[in-house]
XYZ file of C-alpha atoms in Angstrom:
228
model
C 26.464 52.467 -7.428
C 29.240 49.467 -6.617
C 27.596 49.430 -2.772
C 23.862 49.603 -3.433
C 24.651 46.972 -6.196
C 26.126 44.847 -3.691
C 23.500 45.701 -0.696
C 20.802 44.474 -3.208
C 22.778 41.433 -4.024
C 23.103 40.536 -0.233
C 19.140 40.917 0.384
C 18.414 38.859 -2.220
C 20.968 35.960 -0.902
C 19.467 36.379 2.931
C 15.577 36.949 1.638
C 15.286 34.556 -1.284
C 15.324 31.038 0.797
C 12.243 32.543 2.815
C 9.936 33.045 -0.021
C 10.961 30.252 -2.515
C 8.684 27.043 -2.294
C 10.954 24.021 -2.073
C 9.746 20.573 -3.388
C 8.887 20.109 0.175
C 6.901 22.974 0.735
C 4.930 22.262 -2.656
C 4.472 18.418 -1.679
C 2.665 19.655 1.433
C 0.885 22.490 -0.350
C -0.544 19.804 -2.882
C -1.094 17.481 -0.357
C -3.276 19.936 1.688
C -5.087 21.490 -1.473
C -6.242 17.409 -2.430
C -7.454 17.398 1.270
C -9.765 20.265 0.945
C -10.711 19.611 -2.606
C -12.001 15.944 -2.264
C -13.764 17.083 1.240
C -15.494 20.232 -0.563
C -16.583 17.795 -3.403
C -17.853 15.288 -0.776
C -19.862 17.793 1.023
C -21.117 19.813 -2.476
C -22.294 16.687 -4.355
C -24.175 15.364 -0.845
C -22.149 11.983 -1.341
C -22.092 12.410 2.553
C -24.637 13.637 4.805
C -23.892 17.653 5.796
C -24.321 17.236 9.258
C -21.088 15.098 8.851
C -19.123 17.817 8.431
C -17.427 20.497 10.476
C -16.664 24.085 8.849
C -12.740 25.320 9.483
C -10.943 28.643 7.820
C -8.523 27.810 5.283
C -7.262 29.738 1.989
C -9.498 32.823 3.554
C -12.223 30.855 2.989
C -14.695 28.953 5.300
C -14.082 24.902 4.418
C -15.832 22.010 5.323
C -14.066 18.627 6.641
C -15.389 15.554 7.365
C -15.710 14.160 10.725
C -16.406 10.721 9.880
C -13.929 8.900 11.824
C -13.363 5.967 8.865
C -13.309 8.582 6.102
C -10.488 10.749 7.709
C -8.724 7.801 8.556
C -8.986 6.531 4.879
C -8.157 10.334 3.374
C -5.154 10.592 6.141
C -3.831 7.255 5.067
C -3.995 7.448 1.416
C -3.099 11.283 1.197
C -0.007 10.444 3.321
C 0.962 7.723 0.108
C 0.293 10.678 -2.210
C 3.015 12.838 -0.442
C 5.403 9.854 -0.834
C 4.543 9.715 -4.996
C 4.560 13.466 -4.834
C 8.004 13.990 -3.182
C 9.462 11.328 -5.674
C 7.955 12.699 -8.785
C 6.056 9.944 -9.533
C 2.441 11.380 -9.197
C 0.739 12.099 -12.295
C -2.904 12.492 -11.293
C -5.510 12.332 -8.902
C -9.248 11.250 -9.794
C -12.333 11.235 -7.645
C -14.978 9.345 -9.112
C -18.665 9.670 -8.223
C -20.573 6.368 -8.659
C -24.474 5.421 -8.750
C -24.951 2.925 -5.391
C -27.524 1.058 -7.351
C -25.771 1.060 -10.964
C -22.068 1.277 -10.146
C -22.183 3.475 -13.296
C -19.736 6.617 -12.825
C -21.430 9.957 -12.943
C -18.930 12.474 -12.235
C -15.108 12.213 -12.687
C -12.894 15.013 -10.630
C -9.545 15.054 -12.146
C -6.617 16.609 -10.581
C -3.575 16.223 -13.307
C 0.177 17.002 -12.030
C 3.039 17.912 -13.613
C 6.715 19.332 -12.874
C 6.890 23.083 -13.512
C 9.362 23.969 -16.155
C 11.037 26.639 -14.744
C 12.466 24.508 -11.831
C 11.799 27.623 -9.318
C 11.132 26.318 -5.874
C 13.108 22.954 -6.117
C 16.082 22.355 -3.767
C 18.771 24.919 -4.534
C 17.011 25.991 -7.527
C 16.736 29.527 -8.035
C 18.855 30.491 -4.777
C 21.676 28.182 -6.109
C 21.455 29.882 -9.491
C 21.641 33.497 -8.290
C 24.345 32.742 -5.957
C 26.419 31.466 -9.103
C 25.627 34.355 -10.722
C 23.567 32.587 -13.336
C 20.127 33.930 -12.606
C 19.819 35.690 -16.164
C 16.218 34.769 -17.411
C 15.080 33.280 -13.999
C 11.561 34.569 -12.541
C 11.232 35.706 -8.932
C 10.407 32.951 -6.703
C 6.671 31.697 -6.151
C 5.388 32.651 -2.881
C 2.794 30.770 -0.480
C 0.918 33.881 -0.563
C 0.484 33.936 -4.532
C -0.448 29.996 -4.544
C -2.809 30.386 -1.846
C -5.034 32.697 -4.225
C -5.073 30.565 -7.012
C -5.653 27.663 -4.979
C -9.021 29.703 -3.099
C -10.179 30.593 -6.813
C -10.204 26.445 -7.398
C -12.162 25.905 -4.252
C -14.444 28.559 -5.064
C -14.900 27.118 -8.379
C -15.861 23.738 -6.611
C -18.560 25.080 -4.517
C -19.972 27.040 -7.553
C -20.217 23.561 -9.139
C -23.911 22.943 -8.073
C -25.114 25.821 -10.367
C -24.080 23.620 -13.490
C -23.536 19.817 -12.657
C -26.877 17.838 -13.268
C -28.440 16.913 -9.919
C -27.377 13.626 -8.147
C -30.705 11.956 -7.836
C -29.459 8.185 -6.773
C -27.389 7.527 -3.430
C -23.604 7.827 -4.524
C -20.642 6.549 -3.441
C -16.565 7.600 -4.659
C -13.176 6.198 -5.380
C -9.884 7.668 -5.247
C -7.865 6.518 -8.295
C -4.169 7.387 -8.721
C -2.186 7.554 -11.781
C 1.730 6.956 -10.958
C 4.832 6.521 -13.039
C 5.468 2.754 -13.776
C 8.667 2.642 -11.611
C 6.489 3.817 -8.430
C 6.115 1.440 -5.535
C 2.432 0.831 -4.523
C 1.353 -0.341 -0.983
C -0.576 -3.823 -0.845
C -4.147 -2.384 -0.447
C -3.673 -0.642 -3.825
C -5.012 -2.504 -6.952
C -4.866 -1.681 -10.642
C -7.892 -0.137 -11.613
C -9.809 0.879 -15.093
C -9.815 4.791 -15.535
C -13.820 4.787 -14.154
C -14.886 7.019 -17.172
C -17.849 8.966 -17.363
C -20.289 7.133 -20.631
C -21.083 10.232 -23.139
C -19.302 12.682 -20.904
C -19.017 16.293 -20.523
C -16.392 18.239 -19.433
C -15.758 21.541 -17.365
C -12.236 22.667 -17.613
C -11.619 24.629 -13.708
C -8.361 26.693 -12.688
C -5.251 25.435 -11.816
C -2.252 26.680 -9.424
C 1.097 26.569 -9.755
C 3.598 26.157 -6.586
C 6.934 26.989 -8.637
C 7.431 23.057 -8.370
C 4.070 21.273 -9.113
C 1.181 22.627 -11.187
C -1.973 21.145 -11.045
C -5.021 21.180 -13.602
C -8.502 20.529 -12.504
C -11.225 19.526 -14.412
C -14.749 17.998 -14.007
C -16.517 15.365 -16.294
C -20.142 14.508 -15.666
C -23.032 12.625 -17.698
C -24.233 14.705 -20.474
C -27.867 14.942 -19.553
C -30.451 13.592 -22.306
C -32.225 16.053 -23.940
């Protein structure tokens, strides 16, 4: 029995680092999700013409991503900054606001709230260090990337299905990305303070969430309530 216990402990010590999502890994997962989520919204809501998107395989799904050079460069630079904020624990939310080109009114608001997971799983030295020190009582099993991918897949499916309940965007629309960061966060010169860009007379639909064990992301969409 003693030998079996020692063997089990040895296996835990050698395999848990491979299955635990670290802060760096979580930051990459969340940033990547934002990339595909934003592209999905822009395609599904017709913000850019469908012919400017290309198909790629991701999360076990066929995803659509922009081929517009200017938009690609903008998203790459913007999400690079997002990754820095995430890594420092400074990002509180990313918002994609869809507005009418003609009136400037915000007609849809896609909100991705970010919070730190409560249990500290996956943080550098977190669950692994506790297990090594013998203080593993009550610590849940490390979150595996496969489980996170399944949760993200469910959100992407919901974004794709959103056309079944969101009002038709009759006017040409544009979009803005808005970031909520902690007061102490450093912001690049090209960023400027902005209002919340809220939807007037909004109706909200809460979508699914995903949890990497380090970051938890909650998703909802708010849209202009149609007149009866």
